[in-house]
Amino acid sequence: MGDRRARPVVSLIAGLLFVGTLSCCSINQLAVRVAAGFLAGSGESTVFTGDDDPELVGAALPFALKTYEALLESDPRNAPLALATGRAFVAYAFAFVQAPSDQLPSDQVDRQRDLRLRAKKLFLRGRGYVLQGLEVRRPGFTAALERGDTAAALGRARREDVDYLYWTAAAWMAAFSADPFDFSLIVAVPRAVSLLQRVDAWDSSYGAGAVQEILISFYGAAPADLGGGEDKARASFQKAIALSRGLRAGPYLALATTVSVKNQDAVEFRQLLGKALAIDVNSDVPDRLVNVINQRRARWLLAHEGDYFLEEGGD
């Protein structure tokens, strides 16, 4: 783990150049796997996630995404690379496509719709890559999942597949959040939730509360007949805060934008966003970028509080 974190960027560049200069097919395949190894292991690097400049990262990621795809095309049965590719697409779509769309002014409805549909496509593209990797590991998983037999799909999975299950579910639910009127995504939400619940059952501290952070939004926004509920949302919130040691802004925003808005509780809304803004983004380097992005969103939400509350909620 530690040796991956220490690999310098120049090594990655050298590896990619190495791929381009070899002609022998078998050696090319080896070179692809060497370069892919750098990328597939990048989930443990803070080169992107630890940055505090979203614009810099957002400008760099498209090239990285196409590099992932090029390598995966050459080595389609490389499950870790497929996971890394899907994970990168989901992260890019959320941070640099969907999040900006949420902050567009009200007179740019068409632009917002276009960005949301683009985000949805990228989320589903990412999900496809993750499932590609999972299918290599557990043949038949995807077919069972797509026909709605979640129990059969999960019956093929093993505890060591938690990353694949999490990112499949995260991509799926993100696509639904980008286009909540897509009926095919609406009916699939319970399947995605089942994947998250299996991850939670196998590793209750997964991602320092990553599962719970998604469930806050789901439970907080979904109607009771789909499994939602305020009590569930608040329970997931408490778990997420505990697991992240209160160092992530995400759980505060998730509860504020679902439960607080639904209850028309402007006071709680402000308090939660205030706590998100109070987080020192340098206190947890791996989450620095996402905290910077979420704090920007928190400031925007506070500035546009009137769009979410019909009446003043008090001081």
PDB file of C-alpha atoms in Angstrom:
ATOM      1  CA  MET A   1       0.000   0.000   0.000  1.00  0.00           C
ATOM      2  CA  GLY A   2       2.666   2.498   1.051  1.00  0.00           C
ATOM      3  CA  ASP A   3       4.860   1.908  -2.008  1.00  0.00           C
ATOM      4  CA  ARG A   4       1.989   2.828  -4.315  1.00  0.00           C
ATOM      5  CA  ARG A   5       1.396   6.070  -2.462  1.00  0.00           C
ATOM      6  CA  ALA A   6       5.070   7.004  -2.890  1.00  0.00           C
ATOM      7  CA  ARG A   7       5.331   6.450  -6.649  1.00  0.00           C
ATOM      8  CA  PRO A   8       6.150   9.778  -8.307  1.00  0.00           C
ATOM      9  CA  VAL A   9       4.153  11.088 -11.231  1.00  0.00           C
ATOM     10  CA  VAL A  10       7.245  10.895 -13.432  1.00  0.00           C
ATOM     11  CA  SER A  11       7.149   7.103 -13.086  1.00  0.00           C
ATOM     12  CA  LEU A  12       3.632   7.042 -14.484  1.00  0.00           C
ATOM     13  CA  ILE A  13       4.681   9.232 -17.429  1.00  0.00           C
ATOM     14  CA  ALA A  14       7.663   6.983 -18.094  1.00  0.00           C
ATOM     15  CA  GLY A  15       5.396   3.948 -17.999  1.00  0.00           C
ATOM     16  CA  LEU A  16       3.003   5.472 -20.513  1.00  0.00           C
ATOM     17  CA  LEU A  17       5.866   6.419 -22.842  1.00  0.00           C
ATOM     18  CA  PHE A  18       7.132   2.867 -22.501  1.00  0.00           C
ATOM     19  CA  VAL A  19       3.777   1.619 -23.789  1.00  0.00           C
ATOM     20  CA  GLY A  20       4.033   3.793 -26.872  1.00  0.00           C
ATOM     21  CA  THR A  21       7.553   2.744 -27.901  1.00  0.00           C
ATOM     22  CA  LEU A  22       7.287  -1.043 -27.847  1.00  0.00           C
ATOM     23  CA  SER A  23       6.113  -3.009 -30.860  1.00  0.00           C
ATOM     24  CA  CYS A  24       6.220  -6.633 -29.792  1.00  0.00           C
ATOM     25  CA  CYS A  25       2.653  -7.725 -28.936  1.00  0.00           C
ATOM     26  CA  SER A  26       3.540  -9.688 -25.825  1.00  0.00           C
ATOM     27  CA  ILE A  27       5.819  -6.963 -24.514  1.00  0.00           C
ATOM     28  CA  ASN A  28       3.155  -4.387 -25.309  1.00  0.00           C
ATOM     29  CA  GLN A  29       0.719  -6.335 -23.167  1.00  0.00           C
ATOM     30  CA  LEU A  30       3.223  -6.369 -20.332  1.00  0.00           C
ATOM     31  CA  ALA A  31       3.786  -2.631 -20.723  1.00  0.00           C
ATOM     32  CA  VAL A  32       0.047  -1.993 -20.666  1.00  0.00           C
ATOM     33  CA  ARG A  33      -0.245  -3.938 -17.443  1.00  0.00           C
ATOM     34  CA  VAL A  34       2.652  -2.043 -15.881  1.00  0.00           C
ATOM     35  CA  ALA A  35       1.105   1.314 -16.750  1.00  0.00           C
ATOM     36  CA  ALA A  36      -2.338   0.068 -15.762  1.00  0.00           C
ATOM     37  CA  GLY A  37      -0.933  -0.930 -12.416  1.00  0.00           C
ATOM     38  CA  PHE A  38       0.017   2.667 -11.713  1.00  0.00           C
ATOM     39  CA  LEU A  39      -3.484   3.856 -12.583  1.00  0.00           C
ATOM     40  CA  ALA A  40      -5.371   1.060 -10.878  1.00  0.00           C
ATOM     41  CA  GLY A  41      -3.476   1.808  -7.697  1.00  0.00           C
ATOM     42  CA  SER A  42      -4.172   5.527  -7.866  1.00  0.00           C
ATOM     43  CA  GLY A  43      -7.119   5.184  -5.497  1.00  0.00           C
ATOM     44  CA  GLU A  44      -4.519   5.213  -2.732  1.00  0.00           C
ATOM     45  CA  SER A  45      -2.815   8.347  -4.054  1.00  0.00           C
ATOM     46  CA  THR A  46      -3.709  11.874  -3.006  1.00  0.00           C
ATOM     47  CA  VAL A  47      -2.398  13.518  -6.203  1.00  0.00           C
ATOM     48  CA  PHE A  48      -5.986  14.297  -7.203  1.00  0.00           C
ATOM     49  CA  THR A  49      -8.047  13.824  -4.040  1.00  0.00           C
ATOM     50  CA  GLY A  50      -5.623  15.773  -1.863  1.00  0.00           C
ATOM     51  CA  ASP A  51      -5.511  18.832  -4.118  1.00  0.00           C
ATOM     52  CA  ASP A  52      -7.159  22.081  -3.027  1.00  0.00           C
ATOM     53  CA  ASP A  53      -7.659  23.466  -6.553  1.00  0.00           C
ATOM     54  CA  PRO A  54     -10.792  21.941  -8.153  1.00  0.00           C
ATOM     55  CA  GLU A  55     -10.240  23.819 -11.425  1.00  0.00           C
ATOM     56  CA  LEU A  56      -6.769  22.322 -11.836  1.00  0.00           C
ATOM     57  CA  VAL A  57      -8.021  18.806 -11.150  1.00  0.00           C
ATOM     58  CA  GLY A  58     -11.089  19.261 -13.325  1.00  0.00           C
ATOM     59  CA  ALA A  59      -8.921  20.318 -16.275  1.00  0.00           C
ATOM     60  CA  ALA A  60      -6.538  17.374 -15.829  1.00  0.00           C
ATOM     61  CA  LEU A  61      -9.052  14.573 -15.345  1.00  0.00           C
ATOM     62  CA  PRO A  62     -10.452  14.236 -18.895  1.00  0.00           C
ATOM     63  CA  PHE A  63      -7.012  13.208 -20.193  1.00  0.00           C
ATOM     64  CA  ALA A  64      -6.664  10.770 -17.311  1.00  0.00           C
ATOM     65  CA  LEU A  65     -10.090   9.272 -18.071  1.00  0.00           C
ATOM     66  CA  LYS A  66      -9.193   8.625 -21.697  1.00  0.00           C
ATOM     67  CA  THR A  67      -5.880   7.136 -20.606  1.00  0.00           C
ATOM     68  CA  TYR A  68      -7.771   4.723 -18.369  1.00  0.00           C
ATOM     69  CA  GLU A  69     -10.035   3.766 -21.261  1.00  0.00           C
ATOM     70  CA  ALA A  70      -7.154   3.271 -23.686  1.00  0.00           C
ATOM     71  CA  LEU A  71      -5.362   0.947 -21.298  1.00  0.00           C
ATOM     72  CA  LEU A  72      -8.522  -0.952 -20.445  1.00  0.00           C
ATOM     73  CA  GLU A  73      -9.278  -1.447 -24.134  1.00  0.00           C
ATOM     74  CA  SER A  74      -5.893  -3.150 -24.434  1.00  0.00           C
ATOM     75  CA  ASP A  75      -6.439  -5.262 -21.317  1.00  0.00           C
ATOM     76  CA  PRO A  76     -10.230  -5.683 -20.889  1.00  0.00           C
ATOM     77  CA  ARG A  77      -9.969  -8.473 -18.331  1.00  0.00           C
ATOM     78  CA  ASN A  78      -7.918  -6.381 -15.919  1.00  0.00           C
ATOM     79  CA  ALA A  79     -10.503  -6.143 -13.122  1.00  0.00           C
ATOM     80  CA  PRO A  80      -8.624  -3.636 -10.898  1.00  0.00           C
ATOM     81  CA  LEU A  81      -8.125  -1.331 -13.881  1.00  0.00           C
ATOM     82  CA  ALA A  82     -11.819  -1.599 -14.784  1.00  0.00           C
ATOM     83  CA  LEU A  83     -12.699  -0.634 -11.218  1.00  0.00           C
ATOM     84  CA  ALA A  84     -10.288   2.308 -11.273  1.00  0.00           C
ATOM     85  CA  THR A  85     -11.687   3.478 -14.613  1.00  0.00           C
ATOM     86  CA  GLY A  86     -15.272   3.353 -13.408  1.00  0.00           C
ATOM     87  CA  ARG A  87     -14.400   5.027 -10.127  1.00  0.00           C
ATOM     88  CA  ALA A  88     -12.674   7.878 -11.956  1.00  0.00           C
ATOM     89  CA  PHE A  89     -15.647   8.477 -14.248  1.00  0.00           C
ATOM     90  CA  VAL A  90     -18.061   8.586 -11.313  1.00  0.00           C
ATOM     91  CA  ALA A  91     -15.878  11.014  -9.372  1.00  0.00           C
ATOM     92  CA  TYR A  92     -15.421  13.289 -12.378  1.00  0.00           C
ATOM     93  CA  ALA A  93     -19.134  13.306 -13.219  1.00  0.00           C
ATOM     94  CA  PHE A  94     -20.115  14.199  -9.675  1.00  0.00           C
ATOM     95  CA  ALA A  95     -17.517  16.851  -8.931  1.00  0.00           C
ATOM     96  CA  PHE A  96     -17.171  18.540 -12.302  1.00  0.00           C
ATOM     97  CA  VAL A  97     -20.456  17.992 -14.138  1.00  0.00           C
ATOM     98  CA  GLN A  98     -23.361  17.460 -11.773  1.00  0.00           C
ATOM     99  CA  ALA A  99     -22.182  19.671  -8.892  1.00  0.00           C
ATOM    100  CA  PRO A 100     -21.672  22.722 -11.151  1.00  0.00           C
ATOM    101  CA  SER A 101     -25.088  22.141 -12.733  1.00  0.00           C
ATOM    102  CA  ASP A 102     -26.736  22.420  -9.316  1.00  0.00           C
ATOM    103  CA  GLN A 103     -25.362  25.940  -8.907  1.00  0.00           C
ATOM    104  CA  LEU A 104     -26.476  27.439 -12.196  1.00  0.00           C
ATOM    105  CA  PRO A 105     -28.820  30.436 -12.009  1.00  0.00           C
ATOM    106  CA  SER A 106     -32.532  29.864 -12.535  1.00  0.00           C
ATOM    107  CA  ASP A 107     -32.477  31.354 -16.036  1.00  0.00           C
ATOM    108  CA  GLN A 108     -30.151  28.571 -17.280  1.00  0.00           C
ATOM    109  CA  VAL A 109     -32.599  25.690 -17.017  1.00  0.00           C
ATOM    110  CA  ASP A 110     -31.665  24.258 -20.410  1.00  0.00           C
ATOM    111  CA  ARG A 111     -27.965  24.309 -19.592  1.00  0.00           C
ATOM    112  CA  GLN A 112     -28.654  22.626 -16.262  1.00  0.00           C
ATOM    113  CA  ARG A 113     -30.675  19.899 -17.954  1.00  0.00           C
ATOM    114  CA  ASP A 114     -27.917  19.271 -20.496  1.00  0.00           C
ATOM    115  CA  LEU A 115     -25.277  18.995 -17.786  1.00  0.00           C
ATOM    116  CA  ARG A 116     -27.412  16.647 -15.723  1.00  0.00           C
ATOM    117  CA  LEU A 117     -28.004  14.377 -18.692  1.00  0.00           C
ATOM    118  CA  ARG A 118     -24.272  14.391 -19.415  1.00  0.00           C
ATOM    119  CA  ALA A 119     -23.569  13.529 -15.775  1.00  0.00           C
ATOM    120  CA  LYS A 120     -26.067  10.683 -15.972  1.00  0.00           C
ATOM    121  CA  LYS A 121     -24.327   9.262 -19.046  1.00  0.00           C
ATOM    122  CA  LEU A 122     -20.934   9.476 -17.344  1.00  0.00           C
ATOM    123  CA  PHE A 123     -22.257   7.825 -14.178  1.00  0.00           C
ATOM    124  CA  LEU A 124     -23.683   4.936 -16.180  1.00  0.00           C
ATOM    125  CA  ARG A 125     -20.458   4.681 -18.167  1.00  0.00           C
ATOM    126  CA  GLY A 126     -18.564   4.413 -14.910  1.00  0.00           C
ATOM    127  CA  ARG A 127     -20.968   1.791 -13.600  1.00  0.00           C
ATOM    128  CA  GLY A 128     -20.437  -0.205 -16.778  1.00  0.00           C
ATOM    129  CA  TYR A 129     -16.689  -0.279 -16.264  1.00  0.00           C
ATOM    130  CA  VAL A 130     -17.000  -1.349 -12.630  1.00  0.00           C
ATOM    131  CA  LEU A 131     -19.383  -4.138 -13.622  1.00  0.00           C
ATOM    132  CA  GLN A 132     -16.948  -5.143 -16.360  1.00  0.00           C
ATOM    133  CA  GLY A 133     -14.337  -5.746 -13.685  1.00  0.00           C
ATOM    134  CA  LEU A 134     -16.759  -7.483 -11.357  1.00  0.00           C
ATOM    135  CA  GLU A 135     -17.913  -9.753 -14.173  1.00  0.00           C
ATOM    136  CA  VAL A 136     -14.311 -10.871 -14.675  1.00  0.00           C
ATOM    137  CA  ARG A 137     -14.179 -11.793 -10.997  1.00  0.00           C
ATOM    138  CA  ARG A 138     -17.716 -13.205 -10.678  1.00  0.00           C
ATOM    139  CA  PRO A 139     -19.120 -14.358 -14.024  1.00  0.00           C
ATOM    140  CA  GLY A 140     -22.902 -14.115 -14.156  1.00  0.00           C
ATOM    141  CA  PHE A 141     -23.141 -11.290 -11.621  1.00  0.00           C
ATOM    142  CA  THR A 142     -24.178  -8.644 -14.154  1.00  0.00           C
ATOM    143  CA  ALA A 143     -26.837 -10.778 -15.836  1.00  0.00           C
ATOM    144  CA  ALA A 144     -28.445 -11.582 -12.487  1.00  0.00           C
ATOM    145  CA  LEU A 145     -28.357  -7.940 -11.425  1.00  0.00           C
ATOM    146  CA  GLU A 146     -29.829  -6.673 -14.692  1.00  0.00           C
ATOM    147  CA  ARG A 147     -32.755  -9.098 -14.567  1.00  0.00           C
ATOM    148  CA  GLY A 148     -33.534  -7.875 -11.065  1.00  0.00           C
ATOM    149  CA  ASP A 149     -32.394 -10.993  -9.203  1.00  0.00           C
ATOM    150  CA  THR A 150     -30.263  -9.112  -6.689  1.00  0.00           C
ATOM    151  CA  ALA A 151     -30.124 -12.071  -4.312  1.00  0.00           C
ATOM    152  CA  ALA A 152     -28.590 -14.271  -7.022  1.00  0.00           C
ATOM    153  CA  ALA A 153     -26.108 -11.552  -7.965  1.00  0.00           C
ATOM    154  CA  LEU A 154     -25.025 -11.018  -4.383  1.00  0.00           C
ATOM    155  CA  GLY A 155     -24.804 -14.762  -3.936  1.00  0.00           C
ATOM    156  CA  ARG A 156     -21.916 -14.720  -6.396  1.00  0.00           C
ATOM    157  CA  ALA A 157     -20.104 -11.851  -4.666  1.00  0.00           C
ATOM    158  CA  ARG A 158     -17.529 -12.237  -1.928  1.00  0.00           C
ATOM    159  CA  ARG A 159     -16.318  -9.945   0.835  1.00  0.00           C
ATOM    160  CA  GLU A 160     -13.278  -8.982  -1.215  1.00  0.00           C
ATOM    161  CA  ASP A 161     -15.628  -7.505  -3.843  1.00  0.00           C
ATOM    162  CA  VAL A 162     -16.785  -4.651  -1.604  1.00  0.00           C
ATOM    163  CA  ASP A 163     -15.101  -1.947  -3.723  1.00  0.00           C
ATOM    164  CA  TYR A 164     -16.884  -3.178  -6.829  1.00  0.00           C
ATOM    165  CA  LEU A 165     -20.253  -3.357  -5.083  1.00  0.00           C
ATOM    166  CA  TYR A 166     -19.862   0.098  -3.581  1.00  0.00           C
ATOM    167  CA  TRP A 167     -18.885   1.840  -6.805  1.00  0.00           C
ATOM    168  CA  THR A 168     -21.561   0.037  -8.816  1.00  0.00           C
ATOM    169  CA  ALA A 169     -24.170   1.250  -6.340  1.00  0.00           C
ATOM    170  CA  ALA A 170     -22.699   4.752  -6.066  1.00  0.00           C
ATOM    171  CA  ALA A 171     -22.703   5.184  -9.845  1.00  0.00           C
ATOM    172  CA  TRP A 172     -26.234   3.812 -10.155  1.00  0.00           C
ATOM    173  CA  MET A 173     -27.690   6.058  -7.469  1.00  0.00           C
ATOM    174  CA  ALA A 174     -25.800   9.070  -8.772  1.00  0.00           C
ATOM    175  CA  ALA A 175     -27.326   8.492 -12.218  1.00  0.00           C
ATOM    176  CA  PHE A 176     -30.757   8.424 -10.594  1.00  0.00           C
ATOM    177  CA  SER A 177     -30.056  11.670  -8.731  1.00  0.00           C
ATOM    178  CA  ALA A 178     -29.051  13.282 -12.033  1.00  0.00           C
ATOM    179  CA  ASP A 179     -32.257  12.169 -13.755  1.00  0.00           C
ATOM    180  CA  PRO A 180     -34.907  11.164 -11.183  1.00  0.00           C
ATOM    181  CA  PHE A 181     -37.559  10.952 -13.918  1.00  0.00           C
ATOM    182  CA  ASP A 182     -35.873   8.036 -15.708  1.00  0.00           C
ATOM    183  CA  PHE A 183     -38.201   5.134 -14.901  1.00  0.00           C
ATOM    184  CA  SER A 184     -35.530   2.512 -15.593  1.00  0.00           C
ATOM    185  CA  LEU A 185     -33.397   4.097 -12.864  1.00  0.00           C
ATOM    186  CA  ILE A 186     -36.303   4.493 -10.438  1.00  0.00           C
ATOM    187  CA  VAL A 187     -37.110   0.784 -10.496  1.00  0.00           C
ATOM    188  CA  ALA A 188     -33.414  -0.089 -10.116  1.00  0.00           C
ATOM    189  CA  VAL A 189     -32.831   1.985  -6.969  1.00  0.00           C
ATOM    190  CA  PRO A 190     -33.683  -0.914  -4.595  1.00  0.00           C
ATOM    191  CA  ARG A 191     -30.996  -3.014  -6.284  1.00  0.00           C
ATOM    192  CA  ALA A 192     -28.382  -0.322  -5.734  1.00  0.00           C
ATOM    193  CA  VAL A 193     -29.453   0.044  -2.095  1.00  0.00           C
ATOM    194  CA  SER A 194     -29.120  -3.723  -1.642  1.00  0.00           C
ATOM    195  CA  LEU A 195     -25.526  -3.550  -2.867  1.00  0.00           C
ATOM    196  CA  LEU A 196     -24.761  -0.782  -0.391  1.00  0.00           C
ATOM    197  CA  GLN A 197     -26.384  -2.710   2.428  1.00  0.00           C
ATOM    198  CA  ARG A 198     -24.256  -5.747   1.596  1.00  0.00           C
ATOM    199  CA  VAL A 199     -21.108  -3.606   1.674  1.00  0.00           C
ATOM    200  CA  ASP A 200     -22.217  -2.237   5.044  1.00  0.00           C
ATOM    201  CA  ALA A 201     -22.894  -5.749   6.349  1.00  0.00           C
ATOM    202  CA  TRP A 202     -19.440  -6.921   5.299  1.00  0.00           C
ATOM    203  CA  ASP A 203     -17.573  -3.777   6.341  1.00  0.00           C
ATOM    204  CA  SER A 204     -19.562  -1.378   8.525  1.00  0.00           C
ATOM    205  CA  SER A 205     -16.722   1.165   8.472  1.00  0.00           C
ATOM    206  CA  TYR A 206     -16.201   1.023   4.706  1.00  0.00           C
ATOM    207  CA  GLY A 207     -14.656   4.193   3.334  1.00  0.00           C
ATOM    208  CA  ALA A 208     -14.873   5.875   6.741  1.00  0.00           C
ATOM    209  CA  GLY A 209     -18.632   6.281   6.326  1.00  0.00           C
ATOM    210  CA  ALA A 210     -18.905   6.396   2.526  1.00  0.00           C
ATOM    211  CA  VAL A 211     -21.876   4.007   2.480  1.00  0.00           C
ATOM    212  CA  GLN A 212     -23.708   5.917   5.184  1.00  0.00           C
ATOM    213  CA  GLU A 213     -23.176   9.218   3.372  1.00  0.00           C
ATOM    214  CA  ILE A 214     -25.060   7.911   0.329  1.00  0.00           C
ATOM    215  CA  LEU A 215     -27.774   6.403   2.518  1.00  0.00           C
ATOM    216  CA  ILE A 216     -28.377   9.747   4.267  1.00  0.00           C
ATOM    217  CA  SER A 217     -29.464  11.228   0.950  1.00  0.00           C
ATOM    218  CA  PHE A 218     -31.463   8.169  -0.050  1.00  0.00           C
ATOM    219  CA  TYR A 219     -33.308   7.713   3.231  1.00  0.00           C
ATOM    220  CA  GLY A 220     -33.812  11.456   3.575  1.00  0.00           C
ATOM    221  CA  ALA A 221     -35.301  11.938   0.112  1.00  0.00           C
ATOM    222  CA  ALA A 222     -37.063   8.656  -0.674  1.00  0.00           C
ATOM    223  CA  PRO A 223     -40.695   8.068   0.289  1.00  0.00           C
ATOM    224  CA  ALA A 224     -41.481   5.449   2.914  1.00  0.00           C
ATOM    225  CA  ASP A 225     -42.749   2.925   0.347  1.00  0.00           C
ATOM    226  CA  LEU A 226     -39.291   2.956  -1.260  1.00  0.00           C
ATOM    227  CA  GLY A 227     -37.555   2.487   2.088  1.00  0.00           C
ATOM    228  CA  GLY A 228     -36.941   6.106   2.990  1.00  0.00           C
ATOM    229  CA  GLY A 229     -37.483   7.729   6.358  1.00  0.00           C
ATOM    230  CA  GLU A 230     -36.142  10.539   8.510  1.00  0.00           C
ATOM    231  CA  ASP A 231     -35.156   8.243  11.375  1.00  0.00           C
ATOM    232  CA  LYS A 232     -33.067   6.115   8.995  1.00  0.00           C
ATOM    233  CA  ALA A 233     -31.457   9.204   7.489  1.00  0.00           C
ATOM    234  CA  ARG A 234     -30.505  10.583  10.896  1.00  0.00           C
ATOM    235  CA  ALA A 235     -29.152   7.209  12.019  1.00  0.00           C
ATOM    236  CA  SER A 236     -26.959   7.035   8.900  1.00  0.00           C
ATOM    237  CA  PHE A 237     -25.880  10.631   9.529  1.00  0.00           C
ATOM    238  CA  GLN A 238     -24.710   9.827  13.054  1.00  0.00           C
ATOM    239  CA  LYS A 239     -22.782   6.797  11.781  1.00  0.00           C
ATOM    240  CA  ALA A 240     -21.181   8.805   8.967  1.00  0.00           C
ATOM    241  CA  ILE A 241     -20.067  11.554  11.339  1.00  0.00           C
ATOM    242  CA  ALA A 242     -18.604   9.023  13.755  1.00  0.00           C
ATOM    243  CA  LEU A 243     -16.786   7.046  11.069  1.00  0.00           C
ATOM    244  CA  SER A 244     -15.388  10.148   9.365  1.00  0.00           C
ATOM    245  CA  ARG A 245     -14.552  11.736  12.743  1.00  0.00           C
ATOM    246  CA  GLY A 246     -16.534  14.775  11.621  1.00  0.00           C
ATOM    247  CA  LEU A 247     -13.891  15.639   9.024  1.00  0.00           C
ATOM    248  CA  ARG A 248     -16.116  15.408   5.948  1.00  0.00           C
ATOM    249  CA  ALA A 249     -18.545  18.073   4.828  1.00  0.00           C
ATOM    250  CA  GLY A 250     -20.615  15.613   2.805  1.00  0.00           C
ATOM    251  CA  PRO A 251     -22.806  14.160   5.588  1.00  0.00           C
ATOM    252  CA  TYR A 252     -23.808  17.645   6.768  1.00  0.00           C
ATOM    253  CA  LEU A 253     -24.837  18.669   3.260  1.00  0.00           C
ATOM    254  CA  ALA A 254     -26.691  15.398   2.696  1.00  0.00           C
ATOM    255  CA  LEU A 255     -28.874  15.824   5.784  1.00  0.00           C
ATOM    256  CA  ALA A 256     -29.401  19.548   5.220  1.00  0.00           C
ATOM    257  CA  THR A 257     -30.522  19.194   1.604  1.00  0.00           C
ATOM    258  CA  THR A 258     -32.918  16.324   2.300  1.00  0.00           C
ATOM    259  CA  VAL A 259     -34.341  16.167   5.811  1.00  0.00           C
ATOM    260  CA  SER A 260     -33.940  19.840   6.767  1.00  0.00           C
ATOM    261  CA  VAL A 261     -35.475  21.016   3.494  1.00  0.00           C
ATOM    262  CA  LYS A 262     -38.275  18.449   3.647  1.00  0.00           C
ATOM    263  CA  ASN A 263     -39.103  19.582   7.198  1.00  0.00           C
ATOM    264  CA  GLN A 264     -38.715  23.239   6.180  1.00  0.00           C
ATOM    265  CA  ASP A 265     -36.326  23.617   9.103  1.00  0.00           C
ATOM    266  CA  ALA A 266     -34.157  26.547   8.018  1.00  0.00           C
ATOM    267  CA  VAL A 267     -32.439  26.764  11.389  1.00  0.00           C
ATOM    268  CA  GLU A 268     -31.154  23.196  11.207  1.00  0.00           C
ATOM    269  CA  PHE A 269     -30.243  23.787   7.552  1.00  0.00           C
ATOM    270  CA  ARG A 270     -27.968  26.690   8.520  1.00  0.00           C
ATOM    271  CA  GLN A 271     -26.489  24.857  11.484  1.00  0.00           C
ATOM    272  CA  LEU A 272     -25.555  21.824   9.393  1.00  0.00           C
ATOM    273  CA  LEU A 273     -24.023  23.904   6.631  1.00  0.00           C
ATOM    274  CA  GLY A 274     -22.182  25.972   9.212  1.00  0.00           C
ATOM    275  CA  LYS A 275     -20.615  22.787  10.585  1.00  0.00           C
ATOM    276  CA  ALA A 276     -19.621  21.751   7.073  1.00  0.00           C
ATOM    277  CA  LEU A 277     -17.914  25.102   6.545  1.00  0.00           C
ATOM    278  CA  ALA A 278     -16.137  24.881   9.899  1.00  0.00           C
ATOM    279  CA  ILE A 279     -14.174  21.813   8.792  1.00  0.00           C
ATOM    280  CA  ASP A 280     -10.479  22.457   8.193  1.00  0.00           C
ATOM    281  CA  VAL A 281      -9.916  21.101   4.678  1.00  0.00           C
ATOM    282  CA  ASN A 282      -6.265  20.458   5.552  1.00  0.00           C
ATOM    283  CA  SER A 283      -7.143  18.180   8.459  1.00  0.00           C
ATOM    284  CA  ASP A 284      -7.763  15.184   6.199  1.00  0.00           C
ATOM    285  CA  VAL A 285      -5.622  15.336   3.055  1.00  0.00           C
ATOM    286  CA  PRO A 286      -7.239  12.396   1.166  1.00  0.00           C
ATOM    287  CA  ASP A 287     -10.600  14.190   1.384  1.00  0.00           C
ATOM    288  CA  ARG A 288      -9.311  17.703   0.825  1.00  0.00           C
ATOM    289  CA  LEU A 289     -10.619  18.098  -2.738  1.00  0.00           C
ATOM    290  CA  VAL A 290     -14.109  16.797  -2.000  1.00  0.00           C
ATOM    291  CA  ASN A 291     -14.288  18.969   1.112  1.00  0.00           C
ATOM    292  CA  VAL A 292     -13.297  22.060  -0.884  1.00  0.00           C
ATOM    293  CA  ILE A 293     -15.997  21.258  -3.448  1.00  0.00           C
ATOM    294  CA  ASN A 294     -18.620  20.558  -0.792  1.00  0.00           C
ATOM    295  CA  GLN A 295     -17.777  23.743   1.099  1.00  0.00           C
ATOM    296  CA  ARG A 296     -18.264  25.717  -2.083  1.00  0.00           C
ATOM    297  CA  ARG A 297     -21.653  24.089  -2.434  1.00  0.00           C
ATOM    298  CA  ALA A 298     -22.476  24.858   1.207  1.00  0.00           C
ATOM    299  CA  ARG A 299     -21.748  28.548   0.650  1.00  0.00           C
ATOM    300  CA  TRP A 300     -23.926  28.532  -2.456  1.00  0.00           C
ATOM    301  CA  LEU A 301     -26.771  26.832  -0.584  1.00  0.00           C
ATOM    302  CA  LEU A 302     -26.636  29.405   2.198  1.00  0.00           C
ATOM    303  CA  ALA A 303     -26.651  32.218  -0.335  1.00  0.00           C
ATOM    304  CA  HIS A 304     -29.716  30.688  -2.011  1.00  0.00           C
ATOM    305  CA  GLU A 305     -31.539  29.571   1.131  1.00  0.00           C
ATOM    306  CA  GLY A 306     -34.701  31.334  -0.021  1.00  0.00           C
ATOM    307  CA  ASP A 307     -35.013  28.905  -2.932  1.00  0.00           C
ATOM    308  CA  TYR A 308     -35.547  26.036  -0.507  1.00  0.00           C
ATOM    309  CA  PHE A 309     -37.723  27.480   2.239  1.00  0.00           C
ATOM    310  CA  LEU A 310     -41.162  28.974   1.858  1.00  0.00           C
ATOM    311  CA  GLU A 311     -40.977  30.908   5.105  1.00  0.00           C
ATOM    312  CA  GLU A 312     -38.208  32.327   7.248  1.00  0.00           C
ATOM    313  CA  GLY A 313     -37.174  29.675   9.771  1.00  0.00           C
ATOM    314  CA  GLY A 314     -35.915  32.045  12.447  1.00  0.00           C
ATOM    315  CA  ASP A 315     -32.468  33.004  13.616  1.00  0.00           C
TER     316      ASP A 315
END
